[in-house]
Short mmCIF file of C-alpha atoms in Angstrom, two decimals:
data_model
loop_
_atom_site.label_atom_id
_atom_site.label_comp_id
_atom_site.label_asym_id
_atom_site.label_seq_id
_atom_site.Cartn_x
_atom_site.Cartn_y
_atom_site.Cartn_z
CA MET A 1 -46.64 91.22 -80.73
CA LYS A 2 -47.21 87.64 -82.20
CA ILE A 3 -50.28 85.87 -80.57
CA VAL A 4 -50.92 82.11 -80.64
CA TYR A 5 -54.70 81.78 -79.89
CA PHE A 6 -56.25 78.78 -78.42
CA THR A 7 -59.91 78.56 -78.80
CA LYS A 8 -63.15 76.71 -78.61
CA GLY A 9 -66.76 77.91 -78.95
CA GLN A 10 -68.55 81.15 -79.28
CA ARG A 11 -66.50 83.30 -76.92
CA GLY A 12 -63.41 82.04 -78.64
CA SER A 13 -64.51 82.95 -82.24
CA THR A 14 -66.21 86.32 -81.07
CA CYS A 15 -63.00 87.49 -79.31
CA LEU A 16 -60.65 86.20 -82.17
CA ALA A 17 -62.69 88.29 -84.67
CA TYR A 18 -62.56 91.24 -82.50
CA ILE A 19 -58.64 91.40 -82.00
CA LEU A 20 -58.17 90.71 -85.69
CA GLU A 21 -60.49 93.65 -86.56
CA LYS A 22 -58.11 95.73 -84.24
CA GLY A 23 -55.01 94.86 -86.16
CA TYR A 24 -53.40 92.29 -83.71
CA SER A 25 -51.10 89.61 -85.24
CA VAL A 26 -52.26 86.19 -84.84
CA GLY A 27 -49.71 83.71 -85.98
CA ALA A 28 -51.87 80.54 -85.54
CA VAL A 29 -55.04 79.24 -84.11
CA ILE A 30 -55.16 75.99 -81.81
CA GLY A 31 -58.38 74.34 -81.81
CA VAL A 32 -60.25 71.48 -80.42
CA ASP A 33 -62.65 70.95 -83.28
CA GLN A 34 -63.04 72.26 -86.62
CA GLU A 35 -65.34 75.37 -86.41
CA ASP A 36 -66.75 77.28 -89.42
CA GLU A 37 -66.47 80.76 -87.89
CA VAL A 38 -62.75 80.08 -87.26
CA ASP A 39 -62.23 78.54 -90.65
CA GLN A 40 -63.67 81.73 -92.18
CA LEU A 41 -61.35 83.89 -90.18
CA ALA A 42 -58.44 82.00 -91.01
CA GLU A 43 -59.25 82.00 -94.75
CA GLN A 44 -59.60 86.03 -94.39
CA TYR A 45 -56.66 86.64 -92.40
CA GLY A 46 -54.32 83.91 -93.43
CA PHE A 47 -53.32 82.25 -90.31
CA PRO A 48 -52.97 78.25 -89.83
CA ILE A 49 -55.35 76.34 -87.85
CA LEU A 50 -53.71 73.41 -85.72
CA LEU A 51 -56.01 70.79 -84.02
CA LEU A 52 -53.64 69.34 -81.53
CA ASP A 53 -55.20 66.40 -79.67
CA LYS A 54 -52.53 65.82 -77.06
CA ILE A 55 -51.46 69.51 -76.30
CA ASN A 56 -48.88 68.74 -73.78
CA SER A 57 -47.19 65.89 -75.86
CA LEU A 58 -43.59 66.48 -76.86
CA GLU A 59 -44.81 66.65 -80.41
CA SER A 60 -47.27 69.31 -79.69
CA VAL A 61 -44.61 71.35 -77.57
CA ALA A 62 -42.10 71.14 -80.22
CA GLN A 63 -44.85 72.58 -82.81
CA LEU A 64 -45.75 75.44 -80.53
CA LYS A 65 -42.30 76.31 -80.07
CA GLU A 66 -41.70 76.68 -83.71
CA LEU A 67 -44.63 79.31 -84.15
CA ASP A 68 -42.15 81.61 -82.17
CA SER A 69 -45.02 83.70 -80.69
CA ASP A 70 -44.80 86.24 -77.77
CA LEU A 71 -48.11 85.40 -76.14
CA PHE A 72 -50.44 82.71 -76.00
CA VAL A 73 -54.26 83.62 -75.42
CA LEU A 74 -56.76 80.84 -74.19
CA CYS A 75 -60.26 81.83 -74.98
CA GLY A 76 -62.97 79.07 -74.25
CA TYR A 77 -60.17 76.49 -74.53
CA ASN A 78 -60.91 73.60 -72.18
CA LYS A 79 -57.70 71.60 -72.06
CA ILE A 80 -55.23 72.06 -69.19
CA LEU A 81 -51.84 73.13 -70.11
CA LYS A 82 -48.60 71.80 -68.44
CA LYS A 83 -45.68 73.87 -67.53
CA SER A 84 -43.90 72.94 -70.59
CA VAL A 85 -46.51 74.84 -72.69
CA ILE A 86 -47.30 77.55 -70.46
CA GLU A 87 -43.93 78.82 -70.27
CA ILE A 88 -43.13 78.73 -74.29
CA PRO A 89 -44.09 82.52 -75.02
CA PRO A 90 -41.64 85.06 -73.41
CA LEU A 91 -44.79 87.30 -72.48
CA GLY A 92 -46.58 84.49 -70.84
CA THR A 93 -50.10 82.66 -71.40
CA ILE A 94 -53.33 84.28 -70.39
CA ASN A 95 -56.84 82.78 -70.27
CA LEU A 96 -60.24 84.38 -70.41
CA HIS A 97 -62.37 82.97 -67.65
CA GLY A 98 -66.10 83.21 -67.57
CA GLY A 99 -66.55 83.53 -63.80
CA LYS A 100 -65.68 85.96 -61.11
CA LEU A 101 -62.43 84.88 -59.31
CA PRO A 102 -61.50 83.63 -56.98
CA GLU A 103 -64.87 82.66 -56.15
CA TYR A 104 -65.76 80.59 -59.11
CA ARG A 105 -62.80 78.66 -60.37
CA GLY A 106 -63.15 75.56 -62.41
CA ALA A 107 -65.77 74.39 -65.06
CA ALA A 108 -69.16 75.99 -66.34
CA PRO A 109 -68.74 79.12 -64.11
CA ILE A 110 -71.73 81.06 -65.85
CA ASN A 111 -74.07 78.11 -65.18
CA TRP A 112 -72.88 77.65 -61.75
CA GLN A 113 -73.30 81.49 -60.91
CA ILE A 114 -77.01 81.28 -62.04
CA ILE A 115 -77.54 77.96 -60.47
CA ASN A 116 -76.40 79.17 -57.17
CA GLY A 117 -78.42 82.32 -57.21
CA GLU A 118 -75.74 84.73 -57.38
CA ILE A 119 -76.71 88.57 -58.04
CA ILE A 120 -73.09 89.58 -59.58
CA GLY A 121 -71.30 87.78 -62.27
CA GLY A 122 -67.73 88.22 -63.42
CA CYS A 123 -65.61 88.10 -66.62
CA SER A 124 -61.87 87.61 -65.61
CA ILE A 125 -58.41 87.69 -67.55
CA ILE A 126 -55.54 85.76 -65.70
CA TYR A 127 -52.12 84.57 -66.27
CA VAL A 128 -52.20 80.80 -66.64
CA ASP A 129 -50.01 79.01 -63.96
CA GLU A 130 -49.75 75.30 -63.24
CA GLY A 131 -52.95 75.53 -60.95
CA ILE A 132 -56.66 75.49 -62.06
CA ASP A 133 -57.72 79.15 -62.49
CA THR A 134 -55.41 80.14 -59.97
CA GLY A 135 -53.13 82.69 -61.58
CA ASP A 136 -52.78 86.42 -61.20
CA ILE A 137 -55.58 88.34 -62.15
CA ILE A 138 -54.74 90.99 -64.73
CA ALA A 139 -58.37 92.16 -65.38
CA GLN A 140 -61.77 91.65 -64.10
CA GLU A 141 -65.28 93.03 -64.53
CA ILE A 142 -68.47 92.45 -62.92
CA TYR A 143 -71.75 92.74 -64.12
CA PRO A 144 -75.39 92.37 -62.32
CA LEU A 145 -77.10 88.84 -62.64
CA GLU A 146 -80.89 89.80 -62.88
CA ALA A 147 -83.58 87.75 -61.46
CA GLU A 148 -84.86 86.53 -64.86
CA ASP A 149 -81.30 86.20 -66.64
CA THR A 150 -80.62 82.60 -68.17
CA HIS A 151 -77.50 81.21 -69.24
CA ALA A 152 -78.29 82.57 -72.78
CA SER A 153 -78.82 86.13 -71.70
CA VAL A 154 -75.72 86.00 -69.48
CA LEU A 155 -73.42 84.62 -72.32
CA ASP A 156 -74.59 87.70 -74.24
CA LYS A 157 -73.42 89.90 -71.58
CA THR A 158 -69.90 88.23 -71.33
CA LEU A 159 -69.58 88.29 -75.19
CA GLU A 160 -70.07 92.17 -74.89
CA ILE A 161 -67.40 92.55 -72.17
CA PHE A 162 -64.75 90.06 -73.03
CA PRO A 163 -63.55 91.30 -76.37
CA ARG A 164 -62.90 94.80 -74.99
CA LEU A 165 -61.51 93.52 -71.92
CA LEU A 166 -59.10 91.37 -73.89
CA VAL A 167 -57.94 94.38 -76.11
CA GLN A 168 -57.42 96.14 -72.80
CA VAL A 169 -55.02 93.50 -71.47
CA LEU A 170 -53.20 93.15 -74.86
CA GLU A 171 -52.52 96.87 -74.80
CA GLN A 172 -51.07 96.52 -71.24
CA VAL A 173 -48.93 93.31 -72.13
CA GLU A 174 -47.45 95.03 -75.20
CA SER A 175 -46.64 98.09 -73.30
CA GLY A 176 -45.30 96.43 -70.28
CA THR A 177 -47.73 98.08 -68.17
CA VAL A 178 -49.48 95.08 -66.57
CA GLN A 179 -50.72 95.35 -63.26
CA THR A 180 -51.82 92.28 -61.53
CA MET A 181 -53.66 91.08 -58.39
CA LYS A 182 -52.84 87.76 -56.73
CA GLN A 183 -55.45 85.39 -55.84
CA ASP A 184 -56.22 84.21 -52.15
CA PRO A 185 -55.76 80.54 -52.59
CA LEU A 186 -57.93 80.05 -49.33
CA ALA A 187 -60.75 82.16 -50.67
CA GLY A 188 -61.57 80.33 -53.91
CA LYS A 189 -63.95 77.66 -54.66
CA TYR A 190 -63.86 75.13 -57.48
CA PHE A 191 -67.03 73.91 -59.42
CA ARG A 192 -67.04 70.71 -61.29
CA ARG A 193 -67.77 70.13 -64.95
CA ARG A 194 -71.40 69.57 -65.45
CA TYR A 195 -72.82 66.57 -67.25
CA PRO A 196 -76.38 66.31 -68.68
CA ARG A 197 -77.49 63.94 -65.70
CA ASP A 198 -76.73 66.88 -63.52
CA SER A 199 -79.65 68.65 -64.89
CA ARG A 200 -82.34 66.43 -63.67
CA ILE A 201 -84.77 68.23 -61.28
CA ASP A 202 -85.19 66.77 -57.80
CA TRP A 203 -88.70 67.80 -56.91
CA SER A 204 -88.74 66.51 -53.45
CA GLY A 205 -84.99 67.76 -52.73
CA MET A 206 -85.04 71.11 -54.16
CA THR A 207 -87.09 74.33 -53.32
CA ASP A 208 -88.93 76.19 -55.85
CA VAL A 209 -86.17 78.76 -56.13
CA GLN A 210 -83.48 76.03 -56.61
CA VAL A 211 -85.72 74.53 -59.49
CA HIS A 212 -86.06 77.97 -60.98
CA ASN A 213 -82.42 78.72 -60.75
CA LEU A 214 -81.56 75.33 -62.23
CA VAL A 215 -83.95 75.99 -65.20
CA ARG A 216 -82.23 79.32 -65.81
CA GLY A 217 -78.74 78.36 -65.56
CA MET A 218 -79.17 75.53 -67.98
CA HIS A 219 -81.29 77.71 -70.62
CA GLY A 220 -79.35 78.20 -73.75
CA PRO A 221 -76.71 76.01 -75.51
CA TYR A 222 -76.47 73.53 -72.68
CA PRO A 223 -78.74 70.38 -72.07
CA ALA A 224 -81.69 71.86 -70.37
CA ALA A 225 -83.16 71.16 -66.78
CA PHE A 226 -85.39 68.02 -67.21
CA THR A 227 -87.87 65.63 -65.37
CA TYR A 228 -89.99 62.57 -66.26
CA ARG A 229 -93.57 62.21 -66.80
CA ASP A 230 -93.91 58.28 -66.74
CA ASP A 231 -91.25 57.24 -69.16
CA ILE A 232 -91.38 60.59 -71.11
CA LYS A 233 -88.64 62.82 -70.71
CA VAL A 234 -89.41 66.61 -70.55
CA GLU A 235 -87.16 69.38 -70.74
CA ILE A 236 -88.23 72.47 -68.63
CA ASP A 237 -87.13 75.57 -70.63
CA ARG A 238 -88.80 78.42 -68.58
CA THR A 239 -90.28 78.71 -65.15
CA GLU A 240 -91.71 81.45 -63.05
CA LEU A 241 -91.83 81.85 -59.29
CA LEU A 242 -95.40 82.08 -57.78
CA GLU A 243 -96.47 85.02 -55.57
CA GLU A 244 -99.09 82.82 -53.84
CA THR A 245 -98.13 79.90 -51.95
CA ILE A 246 -99.32 76.46 -53.18
CA THR A 247 -98.08 73.19 -51.15
CA GLY A 248 -98.51 69.68 -51.58
CA ILE A 249 -96.90 66.48 -52.86
CA PRO A 250 -93.36 67.47 -54.47
CA GLY A 251 -93.37 66.59 -58.29
CA ARG A 252 -97.22 66.83 -58.57
CA ILE A 253 -99.34 69.03 -60.92
CA PRO A 254 -101.91 70.51 -58.74
CA GLN A 255 -103.17 73.22 -61.21
CA LYS A 256 -103.13 74.34 -64.78
CA ARG A 257 -103.43 77.81 -66.43
CA ALA A 258 -103.57 79.19 -69.91
CA HIS A 259 -100.40 77.67 -71.62
CA GLN A 260 -98.95 76.92 -68.30
CA ALA A 261 -98.88 74.34 -65.50
CA VAL A 262 -98.22 74.62 -61.59
CA VAL A 263 -95.63 71.96 -60.30
CA LEU A 264 -94.83 71.39 -56.70
CA ALA A 265 -91.18 71.82 -55.49
CA LYS A 266 -89.87 70.75 -51.87
CA ASN A 267 -91.45 73.80 -50.17
CA ARG A 268 -94.06 75.32 -52.60
CA GLY A 269 -95.38 75.70 -56.25
CA LEU A 270 -93.96 77.32 -59.22
CA VAL A 271 -95.16 77.78 -62.69
CA ILE A 272 -93.84 75.72 -65.88
CA LEU A 273 -93.93 78.30 -68.95
CA GLU A 274 -92.09 76.37 -71.68
CA ILE A 275 -91.24 72.78 -72.17
CA THR A 276 -89.57 70.75 -74.89
CA VAL A 277 -90.82 66.98 -75.37
CA ASP A 278 -89.14 64.99 -78.03
CA GLY A 279 -87.32 68.02 -79.66
CA GLU A 280 -90.58 69.86 -80.05
CA LYS A 281 -91.82 73.02 -78.20
CA THR A 282 -94.98 71.62 -76.36
CA ASP A 283 -97.84 73.52 -74.42
CA PRO A 284 -97.55 72.64 -70.85
CA SER A 285 -101.16 73.12 -70.06
CA THR A 286 -102.10 70.61 -73.03
CA PHE A 287 -99.11 68.03 -71.98
CA PHE A 288 -99.60 67.84 -68.39
CA LYS A 289 -102.65 66.55 -66.63
CA ILE A 290 -103.62 67.62 -62.88
CA GLY A 291 -102.48 64.91 -60.62
CA ASP A 292 -99.43 64.06 -62.89
CA ASP A 293 -96.47 63.10 -60.61
CA LEU A 294 -93.28 64.06 -62.34
CA GLY A 295 -89.69 62.75 -61.86
CA LYS A 296 -90.74 59.04 -61.81
CA GLU A 297 -89.83 56.92 -64.69
CA LYS A 298 -92.07 54.08 -65.48
CA LYS A 299 -90.70 50.53 -65.03
CA GLU A 300 -91.80 47.79 -67.84
CA ASP A 301 -94.13 46.27 -65.16
CA GLY A 302 -95.99 49.63 -64.84
CA LYS A 303 -94.60 50.39 -61.53
CA HIS A 304 -92.66 53.64 -60.69
CA GLU A 305 -89.30 53.96 -59.31
#
Protein backbone atom coordinates (compact mmCIF):
# COMPACT_ATOMS: atom_id res chain seq x y z
CA MET A 1 0.00 0.00 0.00
CA LYS A 2 1.52 3.28 -1.15
CA ILE A 3 0.75 6.33 0.99
CA VAL A 4 0.95 10.01 0.16
CA TYR A 5 1.23 11.85 3.47
CA PHE A 6 -0.02 15.42 3.95
CA THR A 7 1.53 17.05 6.99
CA LYS A 8 2.18 20.11 9.08
CA GLY A 9 3.52 20.46 12.62
CA GLN A 10 4.52 18.14 15.42
CA ARG A 11 1.64 15.68 15.11
CA GLY A 12 2.40 15.24 11.44
CA SER A 13 6.12 14.63 11.83
CA THR A 14 5.66 12.35 14.87
CA CYS A 15 3.14 10.08 13.15
CA LEU A 16 5.15 10.10 9.92
CA ALA A 17 8.27 8.88 11.73
CA TYR A 18 6.23 6.16 13.45
CA ILE A 19 4.64 4.67 10.33
CA LEU A 20 7.99 4.75 8.52
CA GLU A 21 9.56 2.82 11.40
CA LYS A 22 6.72 0.30 11.09
CA GLY A 23 7.62 -0.28 7.45
CA TYR A 24 4.84 1.55 5.64
CA SER A 25 5.62 2.86 2.16
CA VAL A 26 5.38 6.65 1.84
CA GLY A 27 5.64 7.68 -1.79
CA ALA A 28 5.70 11.41 -1.11
CA VAL A 29 5.01 14.00 1.55
CA ILE A 30 2.86 17.04 0.84
CA GLY A 31 3.79 19.93 3.12
CA VAL A 32 2.82 23.52 3.78
CA ASP A 33 6.20 24.81 4.94
CA GLN A 34 9.69 23.40 5.08
CA GLU A 35 10.16 21.46 8.34
CA ASP A 36 13.51 20.16 9.56
CA GLU A 37 12.13 16.93 11.05
CA VAL A 38 10.34 16.02 7.81
CA ASP A 39 13.43 16.93 5.76
CA GLN A 40 15.52 14.55 7.87
CA LEU A 41 13.01 11.74 7.37
CA ALA A 42 12.96 12.40 3.62
CA GLU A 43 16.73 12.12 3.50
CA GLN A 44 16.67 8.92 5.55
CA TYR A 45 13.83 7.17 3.70
CA GLY A 46 14.22 8.68 0.24
CA PHE A 47 10.80 10.19 -0.46
CA PRO A 48 10.16 13.55 -2.16
CA ILE A 49 8.58 16.54 -0.41
CA LEU A 50 6.16 18.67 -2.41
CA LEU A 51 5.14 22.09 -1.10
CA LEU A 52 1.96 22.65 -3.09
CA ASP A 53 0.65 26.15 -2.45
CA LYS A 54 -2.69 25.71 -4.24
CA ILE A 55 -3.55 22.14 -3.37
CA ASN A 56 -6.83 22.09 -5.34
CA SER A 57 -5.48 23.64 -8.55
CA LEU A 58 -5.48 21.66 -11.81
CA GLU A 59 -1.68 21.60 -11.70
CA SER A 60 -1.62 20.17 -8.15
CA VAL A 61 -4.29 17.59 -8.97
CA ALA A 62 -2.21 16.43 -11.94
CA GLN A 63 0.91 16.14 -9.75
CA LEU A 64 -0.96 14.16 -7.11
CA LYS A 65 -2.35 11.75 -9.69
CA GLU A 66 1.16 11.14 -11.03
CA LEU A 67 2.20 9.88 -7.57
CA ASP A 68 -0.04 6.84 -8.16
CA SER A 69 -0.84 6.33 -4.47
CA ASP A 70 -3.35 4.03 -2.80
CA LEU A 71 -4.19 6.22 0.19
CA PHE A 72 -3.91 9.86 1.23
CA VAL A 73 -3.22 10.48 4.93
CA LEU A 74 -3.76 13.99 6.36
CA CYS A 75 -2.02 14.64 9.67
CA GLY A 76 -1.92 18.21 10.95
CA TYR A 77 -2.53 19.42 7.38
CA ASN A 78 -4.65 22.57 7.51
CA LYS A 79 -5.85 23.06 3.95
CA ILE A 80 -9.34 22.07 2.82
CA LEU A 81 -9.31 19.48 0.02
CA LYS A 82 -11.89 19.52 -2.74
CA LYS A 83 -13.54 16.45 -4.24
CA SER A 84 -11.06 16.40 -7.14
CA VAL A 85 -8.24 15.71 -4.65
CA ILE A 86 -10.13 13.60 -2.10
CA GLU A 87 -11.15 11.01 -4.69
CA ILE A 88 -7.71 10.49 -6.29
CA PRO A 89 -6.52 7.48 -4.24
CA PRO A 90 -8.55 4.26 -4.65
CA LEU A 91 -8.51 3.49 -0.91
CA GLY A 92 -9.68 6.98 0.02
CA THR A 93 -8.38 9.92 2.03
CA ILE A 94 -8.20 9.85 5.82
CA ASN A 95 -7.61 12.64 8.35
CA LEU A 96 -6.26 12.62 11.91
CA HIS A 97 -8.42 15.10 13.84
CA GLY A 98 -7.38 16.32 17.28
CA GLY A 99 -10.85 16.53 18.80
CA LYS A 100 -13.74 14.30 19.84
CA LEU A 101 -16.26 13.99 17.04
CA PRO A 102 -18.88 15.06 16.26
CA GLU A 103 -18.70 17.50 19.18
CA TYR A 104 -15.49 19.27 18.14
CA ARG A 105 -15.37 19.81 14.40
CA GLY A 106 -13.33 22.64 12.96
CA ALA A 107 -10.14 24.35 14.05
CA ALA A 108 -8.04 24.20 17.24
CA PRO A 109 -10.02 21.38 18.91
CA ILE A 110 -7.45 20.76 21.66
CA ASN A 111 -7.54 24.42 22.68
CA TRP A 112 -11.31 24.61 22.56
CA GLN A 113 -11.84 21.42 24.59
CA ILE A 114 -9.76 22.87 27.44
CA ILE A 115 -11.20 26.39 27.15
CA ASN A 116 -14.72 24.96 27.36
CA GLY A 117 -13.86 23.01 30.50
CA GLU A 118 -14.36 19.54 29.04
CA ILE A 119 -13.30 16.58 31.16
CA ILE A 120 -12.91 14.21 28.19
CA GLY A 121 -10.92 14.80 25.00
CA GLY A 122 -10.68 12.72 21.87
CA CYS A 123 -8.41 11.67 19.02
CA SER A 124 -10.30 10.80 15.83
CA ILE A 125 -9.40 9.33 12.45
CA ILE A 126 -12.03 9.82 9.76
CA TYR A 127 -12.56 9.45 6.05
CA VAL A 128 -12.42 12.85 4.39
CA ASP A 129 -15.53 13.97 2.53
CA GLU A 130 -16.56 17.33 1.10
CA GLY A 131 -17.66 18.65 4.49
CA ILE A 132 -15.48 19.90 7.33
CA ASP A 133 -14.70 17.00 9.69
CA THR A 134 -18.00 15.32 8.75
CA GLY A 135 -16.67 12.07 7.28
CA ASP A 136 -17.30 8.61 8.67
CA ILE A 137 -15.32 7.84 11.84
CA ILE A 138 -12.86 4.96 11.42
CA ALA A 139 -11.33 5.10 14.90
CA GLN A 140 -11.70 7.30 17.96
CA GLU A 141 -10.00 7.14 21.34
CA ILE A 142 -10.99 9.29 24.30
CA TYR A 143 -8.78 10.34 27.19
CA PRO A 144 -9.31 12.28 30.45
CA LEU A 145 -8.74 16.01 30.58
CA GLU A 146 -7.43 16.67 34.07
CA ALA A 147 -8.17 19.85 36.01
CA GLU A 148 -4.65 21.22 35.55
CA ASP A 149 -4.01 19.97 32.01
CA THR A 150 -2.71 22.58 29.57
CA HIS A 151 -2.55 22.59 25.80
CA ALA A 152 1.05 21.40 26.07
CA SER A 153 0.23 18.44 28.33
CA VAL A 154 -2.79 17.42 26.25
CA LEU A 155 -0.73 17.65 23.07
CA ASP A 156 1.66 15.15 24.65
CA LYS A 157 -1.27 12.82 25.34
CA THR A 158 -2.42 12.97 21.72
CA LEU A 159 1.11 12.34 20.45
CA GLU A 160 1.08 9.07 22.39
CA ILE A 161 -2.31 8.05 21.02
CA PHE A 162 -2.25 9.11 17.36
CA PRO A 163 0.74 7.10 16.05
CA ARG A 164 -0.65 3.86 17.47
CA LEU A 165 -4.19 4.69 16.30
CA LEU A 166 -2.94 5.50 12.79
CA VAL A 167 -1.14 2.16 12.44
CA GLN A 168 -4.30 0.40 13.63
CA VAL A 169 -6.29 2.17 10.90
CA LEU A 170 -3.67 1.52 8.21
CA GLU A 171 -3.79 -2.20 9.03
CA GLN A 172 -7.57 -2.16 8.61
CA VAL A 173 -7.46 -0.20 5.36
CA GLU A 174 -4.83 -2.50 3.89
CA SER A 175 -6.71 -5.66 4.89
CA GLY A 176 -10.12 -4.32 3.86
CA THR A 177 -11.54 -4.71 7.37
CA VAL A 178 -12.43 -1.07 8.10
CA GLN A 179 -15.63 -0.58 10.06
CA THR A 180 -16.90 2.98 10.24
CA MET A 181 -19.45 4.96 12.20
CA LYS A 182 -21.42 7.71 10.52
CA GLN A 183 -21.57 11.08 12.22
CA ASP A 184 -24.88 12.64 13.16
CA PRO A 185 -24.85 15.95 11.27
CA LEU A 186 -27.21 17.51 13.81
CA ALA A 187 -25.12 16.50 16.83
CA GLY A 188 -21.91 18.21 15.78
CA LYS A 189 -20.50 21.60 16.63
CA TYR A 190 -18.01 23.70 14.67
CA PHE A 191 -15.30 25.74 16.33
CA ARG A 192 -13.53 28.52 14.51
CA ARG A 193 -9.87 29.18 14.08
CA ARG A 194 -8.34 31.12 16.96
CA TYR A 195 -6.37 34.31 16.41
CA PRO A 196 -3.91 35.84 18.91
CA ARG A 197 -6.43 38.57 19.76
CA ASP A 198 -8.91 35.91 20.92
CA SER A 199 -6.68 35.16 23.91
CA ARG A 200 -7.17 38.56 25.52
CA ILE A 201 -8.69 38.15 29.00
CA ASP A 202 -11.95 39.98 29.68
CA TRP A 203 -11.78 40.36 33.45
CA SER A 204 -15.27 41.85 33.81
CA GLY A 205 -16.90 39.32 31.48
CA MET A 206 -15.19 36.08 32.48
CA THR A 207 -15.43 34.05 35.68
CA ASP A 208 -12.37 32.77 37.50
CA VAL A 209 -12.89 29.31 35.96
CA GLN A 210 -13.23 30.77 32.46
CA VAL A 211 -10.02 32.76 32.85
CA HIS A 212 -8.21 29.72 34.24
CA ASN A 213 -9.43 27.52 31.36
CA LEU A 214 -8.36 30.11 28.78
CA VAL A 215 -4.89 30.26 30.32
CA ARG A 216 -4.66 26.45 30.34
CA GLY A 217 -5.99 26.14 26.81
CA MET A 218 -3.43 28.54 25.37
CA HIS A 219 -0.40 27.36 27.36
CA GLY A 220 2.06 25.78 24.95
CA PRO A 221 3.00 26.56 21.36
CA TYR A 222 0.07 28.95 20.87
CA PRO A 223 -0.01 32.68 21.72
CA ALA A 224 -0.67 32.83 25.45
CA ALA A 225 -3.66 34.35 27.20
CA PHE A 226 -2.82 37.98 27.84
CA THR A 227 -3.86 41.22 29.46
CA TYR A 228 -2.48 44.74 29.83
CA ARG A 229 -1.12 46.68 32.74
CA ASP A 230 -1.24 50.24 31.45
CA ASP A 231 0.45 50.00 28.05
CA ILE A 232 2.45 46.86 28.84
CA LYS A 233 1.25 43.57 27.42
CA VAL A 234 1.43 40.75 29.98
CA GLU A 235 1.17 37.10 28.98
CA ILE A 236 -0.50 35.02 31.67
CA ASP A 237 1.19 31.61 31.56
CA ARG A 238 -0.18 29.84 34.64
CA THR A 239 -3.00 30.47 37.08
CA GLU A 240 -4.58 28.67 40.02
CA LEU A 241 -8.11 28.75 41.38
CA LEU A 242 -8.56 30.01 44.93
CA GLU A 243 -10.22 28.00 47.67
CA GLU A 244 -11.27 31.16 49.51
CA THR A 245 -13.50 33.80 47.95
CA ILE A 246 -12.05 37.25 47.27
CA THR A 247 -14.26 39.71 45.40
CA GLY A 248 -14.06 43.28 44.17
CA ILE A 249 -13.46 45.25 40.98
CA PRO A 250 -12.75 42.88 38.05
CA GLY A 251 -9.20 43.16 36.77
CA ARG A 252 -7.81 44.64 39.99
CA ILE A 253 -4.87 43.22 41.96
CA PRO A 254 -6.08 43.14 45.60
CA GLN A 255 -3.34 41.01 47.09
CA LYS A 256 0.17 39.69 46.52
CA ARG A 257 1.80 36.53 47.80
CA ALA A 258 5.27 35.03 47.55
CA HIS A 259 6.03 35.02 43.80
CA GLN A 260 2.30 35.28 43.07
CA ALA A 261 -0.45 37.85 42.66
CA VAL A 262 -4.22 37.61 43.11
CA VAL A 263 -6.40 39.14 40.39
CA LEU A 264 -10.18 39.56 40.41
CA ALA A 265 -12.33 38.06 37.68
CA LYS A 266 -16.04 38.72 37.14
CA ASN A 267 -17.14 36.68 40.15
CA ARG A 268 -14.09 36.16 42.38
CA GLY A 269 -10.32 36.09 42.51
CA LEU A 270 -7.73 33.67 41.19
CA VAL A 271 -3.96 33.43 41.53
CA ILE A 272 -1.47 34.40 38.83
CA LEU A 273 1.48 32.03 39.11
CA GLU A 274 3.58 32.79 36.03
CA ILE A 275 3.77 35.67 33.56
CA THR A 276 5.89 36.72 30.60
CA VAL A 277 6.66 40.37 29.85
CA ASP A 278 8.62 41.41 26.75
CA GLY A 279 9.57 37.79 26.16
CA GLU A 280 11.03 37.33 29.66
CA LYS A 281 9.63 35.22 32.50
CA THR A 282 8.77 37.66 35.28
CA ASP A 283 7.82 37.29 38.94
CA PRO A 284 4.14 38.35 39.30
CA SER A 285 4.71 39.59 42.86
CA THR A 286 7.39 42.05 41.75
CA PHE A 287 5.76 43.14 38.49
CA PHE A 288 2.27 43.86 39.81
CA LYS A 289 1.37 46.39 42.51
CA ILE A 290 -1.64 46.14 44.80
CA GLY A 291 -4.34 48.26 43.22
CA ASP A 292 -3.20 47.71 39.62
CA ASP A 293 -6.12 47.53 37.19
CA LEU A 294 -5.45 45.02 34.43
CA GLY A 295 -6.94 44.98 30.97
CA LYS A 296 -6.86 48.71 30.28
CA GLU A 297 -4.38 50.09 27.79
CA LYS A 298 -3.08 53.58 28.49
CA LYS A 299 -3.78 56.19 25.82
CA GLU A 300 -1.29 58.89 24.86
CA ASP A 301 -3.09 61.46 27.02
CA GLY A 302 -2.66 59.22 30.05
CA LYS A 303 -6.32 58.23 30.21
CA HIS A 304 -7.44 54.64 30.05
CA GLU A 305 -9.81 53.15 27.55
